[in-house]
PDB file of C-alpha atoms and ligand atoms in Angstrom:
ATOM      1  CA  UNK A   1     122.869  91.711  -6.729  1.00 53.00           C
ATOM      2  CA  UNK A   2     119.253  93.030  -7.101  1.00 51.00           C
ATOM      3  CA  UNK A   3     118.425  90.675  -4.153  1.00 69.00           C
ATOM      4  CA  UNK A   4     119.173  94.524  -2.351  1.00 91.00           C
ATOM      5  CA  UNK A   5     115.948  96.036  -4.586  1.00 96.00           C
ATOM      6  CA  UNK A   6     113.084  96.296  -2.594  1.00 97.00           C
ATOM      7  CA  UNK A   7     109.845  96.708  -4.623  1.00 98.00           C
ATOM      8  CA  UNK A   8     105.716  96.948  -3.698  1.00 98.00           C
ATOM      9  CA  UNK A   9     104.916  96.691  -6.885  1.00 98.00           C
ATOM     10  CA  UNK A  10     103.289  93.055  -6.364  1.00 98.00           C
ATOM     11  CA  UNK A  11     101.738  92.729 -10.180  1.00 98.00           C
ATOM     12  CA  UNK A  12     105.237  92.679 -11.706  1.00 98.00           C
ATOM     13  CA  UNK A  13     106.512  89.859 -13.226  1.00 98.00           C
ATOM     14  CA  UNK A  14     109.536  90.289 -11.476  1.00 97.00           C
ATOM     15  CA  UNK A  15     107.886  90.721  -8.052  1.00 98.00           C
ATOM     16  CA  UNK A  16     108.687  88.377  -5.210  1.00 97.00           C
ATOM     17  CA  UNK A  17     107.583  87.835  -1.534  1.00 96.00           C
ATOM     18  CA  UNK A  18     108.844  90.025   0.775  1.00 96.00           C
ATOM     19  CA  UNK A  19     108.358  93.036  -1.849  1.00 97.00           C
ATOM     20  CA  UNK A  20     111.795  91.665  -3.819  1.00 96.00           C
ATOM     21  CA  UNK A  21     112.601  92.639  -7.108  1.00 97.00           C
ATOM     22  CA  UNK A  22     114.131  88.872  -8.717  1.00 96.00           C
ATOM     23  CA  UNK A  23     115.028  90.948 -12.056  1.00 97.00           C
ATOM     24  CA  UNK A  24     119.112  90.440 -12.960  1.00 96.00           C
ATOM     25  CA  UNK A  25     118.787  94.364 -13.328  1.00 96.00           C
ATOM     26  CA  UNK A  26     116.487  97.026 -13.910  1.00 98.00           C
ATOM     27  CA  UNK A  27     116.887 100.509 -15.130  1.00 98.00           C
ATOM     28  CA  UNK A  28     114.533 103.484 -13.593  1.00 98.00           C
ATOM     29  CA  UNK A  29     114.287 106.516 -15.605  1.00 98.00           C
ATOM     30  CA  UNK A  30     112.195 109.746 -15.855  1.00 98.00           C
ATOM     31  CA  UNK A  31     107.679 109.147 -16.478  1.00 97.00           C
ATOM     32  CA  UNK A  32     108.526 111.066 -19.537  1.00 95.00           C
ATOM     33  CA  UNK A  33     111.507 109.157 -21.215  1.00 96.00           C
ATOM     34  CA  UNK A  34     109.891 105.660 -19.975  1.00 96.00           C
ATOM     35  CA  UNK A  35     107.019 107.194 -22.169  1.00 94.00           C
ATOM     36  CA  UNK A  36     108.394 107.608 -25.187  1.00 96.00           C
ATOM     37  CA  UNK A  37     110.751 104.841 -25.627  1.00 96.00           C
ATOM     38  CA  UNK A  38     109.783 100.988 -26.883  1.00 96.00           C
ATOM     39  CA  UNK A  39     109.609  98.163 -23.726  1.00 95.00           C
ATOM     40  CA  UNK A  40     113.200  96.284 -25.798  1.00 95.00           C
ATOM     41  CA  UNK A  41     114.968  99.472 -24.201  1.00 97.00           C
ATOM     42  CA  UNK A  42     115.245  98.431 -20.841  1.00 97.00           C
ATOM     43  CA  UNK A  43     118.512  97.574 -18.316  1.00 97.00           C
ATOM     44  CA  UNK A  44     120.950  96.136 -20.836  1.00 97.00           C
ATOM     45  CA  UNK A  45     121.111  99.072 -23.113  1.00 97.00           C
ATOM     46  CA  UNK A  46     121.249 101.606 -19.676  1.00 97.00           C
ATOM     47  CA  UNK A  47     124.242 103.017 -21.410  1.00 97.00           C
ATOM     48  CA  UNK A  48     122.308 103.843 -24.356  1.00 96.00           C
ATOM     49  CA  UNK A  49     119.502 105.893 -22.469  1.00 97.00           C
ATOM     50  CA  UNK A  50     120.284 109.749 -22.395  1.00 96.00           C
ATOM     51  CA  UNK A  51     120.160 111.051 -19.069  1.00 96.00           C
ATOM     52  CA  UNK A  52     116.740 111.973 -17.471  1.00 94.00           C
ATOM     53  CA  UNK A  53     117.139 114.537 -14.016  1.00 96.00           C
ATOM     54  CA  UNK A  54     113.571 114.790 -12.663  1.00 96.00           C
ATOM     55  CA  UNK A  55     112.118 117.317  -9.880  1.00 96.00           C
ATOM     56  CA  UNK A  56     110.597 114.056  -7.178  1.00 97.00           C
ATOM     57  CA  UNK A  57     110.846 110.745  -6.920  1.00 97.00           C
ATOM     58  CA  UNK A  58     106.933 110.706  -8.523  1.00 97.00           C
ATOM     59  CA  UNK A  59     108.304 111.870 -11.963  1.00 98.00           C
ATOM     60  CA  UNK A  60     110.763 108.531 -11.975  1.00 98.00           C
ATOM     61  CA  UNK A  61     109.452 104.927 -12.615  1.00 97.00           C
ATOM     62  CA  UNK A  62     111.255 101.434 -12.670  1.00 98.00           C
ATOM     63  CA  UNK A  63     111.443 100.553 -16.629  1.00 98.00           C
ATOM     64  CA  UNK A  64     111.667  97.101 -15.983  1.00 98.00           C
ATOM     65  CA  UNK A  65     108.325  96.581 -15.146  1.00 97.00           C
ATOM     66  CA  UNK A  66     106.005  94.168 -17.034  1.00 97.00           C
ATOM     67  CA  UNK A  67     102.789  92.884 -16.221  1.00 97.00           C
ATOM     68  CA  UNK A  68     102.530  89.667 -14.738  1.00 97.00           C
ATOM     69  CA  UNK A  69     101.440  86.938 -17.495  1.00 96.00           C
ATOM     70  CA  UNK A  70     102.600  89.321 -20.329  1.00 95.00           C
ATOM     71  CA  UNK A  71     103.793  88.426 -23.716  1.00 94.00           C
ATOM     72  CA  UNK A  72     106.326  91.261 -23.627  1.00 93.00           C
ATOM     73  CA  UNK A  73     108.481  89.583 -20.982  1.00 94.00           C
ATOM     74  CA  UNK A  74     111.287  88.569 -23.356  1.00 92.00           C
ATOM     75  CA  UNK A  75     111.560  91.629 -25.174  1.00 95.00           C
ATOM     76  CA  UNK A  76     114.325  93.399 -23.495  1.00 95.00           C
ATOM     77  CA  UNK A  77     117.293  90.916 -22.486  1.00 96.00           C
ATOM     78  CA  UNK A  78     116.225  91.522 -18.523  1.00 97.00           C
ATOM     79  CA  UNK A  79     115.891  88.240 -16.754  1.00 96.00           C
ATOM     80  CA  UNK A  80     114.078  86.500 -13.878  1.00 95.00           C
ATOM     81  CA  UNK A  81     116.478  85.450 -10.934  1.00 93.00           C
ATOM     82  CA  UNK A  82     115.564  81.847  -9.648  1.00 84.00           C
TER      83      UNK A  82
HETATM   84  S1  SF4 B 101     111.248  95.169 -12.268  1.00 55.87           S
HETATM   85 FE1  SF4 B 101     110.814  97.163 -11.317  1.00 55.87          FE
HETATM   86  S2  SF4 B 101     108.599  97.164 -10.918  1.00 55.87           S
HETATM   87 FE2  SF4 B 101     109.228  95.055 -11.278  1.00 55.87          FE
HETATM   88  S3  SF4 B 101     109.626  94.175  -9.224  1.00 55.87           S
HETATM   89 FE3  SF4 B 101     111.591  94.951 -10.065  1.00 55.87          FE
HETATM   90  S4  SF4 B 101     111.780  97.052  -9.275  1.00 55.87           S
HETATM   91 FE4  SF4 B 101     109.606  96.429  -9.077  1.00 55.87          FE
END
């Protein structure tokens, strides 16, 4: 349950109070993979994603993340937990 995902990151559209990430999943990957592949690649197709090692925890970023009020927020099969 992603009820366990703690997450600052207040402007997501999966942000909730108490710094809660409501997503059904997310995926986290390396800054340079989450640059080069399209938002619809995101938690459901995890399996699909090669495997990114990085050096710190400042070269990894949640790929979930979409802006709050976005039109991309149906593009990748990830949904909001009520
Ligand atoms: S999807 Fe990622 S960035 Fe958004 S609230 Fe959840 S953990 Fe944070």
């Amino acid at each position: 349950m992603n009820q366990h995902i703690h997450c600052s990151v207040s402007n997501c559209h999966y942000w909730n109070q108490g710094n809660k990430c409501q997503a059904n999943e997310i995926v986290v990957v390396s800054d340079s993979l989450a640059d080069k592949y399209p938002d619809n690649i995101d938690a459901p197709k995890a399996a699909t994603i090669p495997a990114t090692p990085a050096n710190t925890c400042m070269a990894t970023c949640c790929k979930t993340f979409v802006e709050q009020g976005s039109n991309k927020t149906n593009v990748d099969g990830v949904t909001k937990l009520s």
